[in-house]
């Protein structure tokens, strides 16, 4: 067993136009003041990380890591959630996801996809150059509009969608293998990889690729009513990243999993700040520790009610209180005795 590292904070929900959230120095100092030891870094905002410079310039990388270290912060992983989403977009979502791409590419799905693939590739290279070993991302989605089996799907539609998704990701997975980086797909509604079954469908199509792994976030499983603890038992060999995010699911006579098109605050299932939802994090940390997960516990704050800065500060304490420092020996070693082959044989009547 190994001790989970943390606490760390995913910065995506905190980057903004005002200090301290508009600069790398400011946001790392703020994260440290909140009690964090690490940060997971989005790669879509050059104020925080300039991806091109991170690939091209050793001086820039040294400065980037040096600023974090001066704040007492370690960079845990890079994230390409938004770019990964654009690797595979169903036309129904073109308008909504165009906002994730540079303005000149909007309205041009082919150019947008090519840019997204290039961005993910750069982030894989940058991860290796920064001394990291994993990258967070979304898979994108081609089959998501057909999630519900009505109207009936054309035979072979889902299979063709996953074939295409695998074809788009396989070269990136091969690049990740060359660079020594695990690609950790956040298993997330809205992505074609949104539960264990769909992850396995994808994994089969990429030949069980060693670099195709999971970002485990129990909040997304609560909202799907999926057993988030058994999920660790099944997939612990593929879980290489961990978002610590809480959620609650309180169905009623008017709505359930689908939420009735309501905003987050009015949905039966909604994300909450750590400790305010229903996830049994004592059990989650115990299972991950049992299976030897030694990555970072990364707080992802998303809550329809609480102020983000309050959620961040509370989250650091919450994770610190849940990390299990593993024992160096069995609790009953005090009663152990030396190996005596003769005594063993006598005890067994041999």
Coordinates of N, CA and C in Angstrom, one line a residue, residues 1-4 289-290 323-333:
X1 N 0.8 -1.2 0.0 CA 0.0 0.0 0.0 C 0.9 1.2 0.0
X2 N 0.3 2.3 -0.5 CA 1.0 3.6 -0.6 C 0.1 4.7 -0.1
X3 N 0.7 5.8 0.4 CA -0.1 6.9 0.9 C -0.5 7.8 -0.3
X4 N -1.8 8.2 -0.4 CA -2.2 9.1 -1.4 C -1.6 10.5 -1.2
X289 N -6.6 3.4 -1.2 CA -5.4 3.1 -0.5 C -5.1 1.6 -0.5
X290 N -6.2 0.8 -0.3 CA -6.1 -0.6 -0.3 C -5.5 -1.1 -1.6
X323 N -6.9 11.6 3.9 CA -5.8 10.8 3.4 C -5.3 9.9 4.5
X324 N -5.1 8.6 4.2 CA -4.7 7.6 5.1 C -3.2 7.4 5.0
X325 N -2.5 7.7 6.1 CA -1.0 7.4 6.1 C -0.9 5.9 6.4
X326 N -0.4 5.2 5.4 CA -0.4 3.7 5.5 C 0.5 3.2 6.5
X327 N 0.1 2.1 7.1 CA 0.8 1.5 8.2 C 2.0 0.8 7.7
X328 N 3.2 0.9 8.3 CA 4.4 0.1 7.9 C 4.4 -1.3 8.3
X329 N 3.4 -1.7 9.1 CA 3.4 -3.1 9.5 C 2.0 -3.5 9.9
X330 N 1.8 -4.8 10.0 CA 0.5 -5.3 10.4 C 0.2 -5.0 11.9
X331 N -1.0 -4.7 12.2 CA -1.4 -4.3 13.6 C -1.1 -5.4 14.6
X332 N -1.1 -6.7 14.2 CA -0.9 -7.7 15.1 C 0.5 -8.3 15.1
X333 N 1.5 -7.5 14.5 CA 2.9 -8.0 14.5 C 3.4 -8.2 15.9

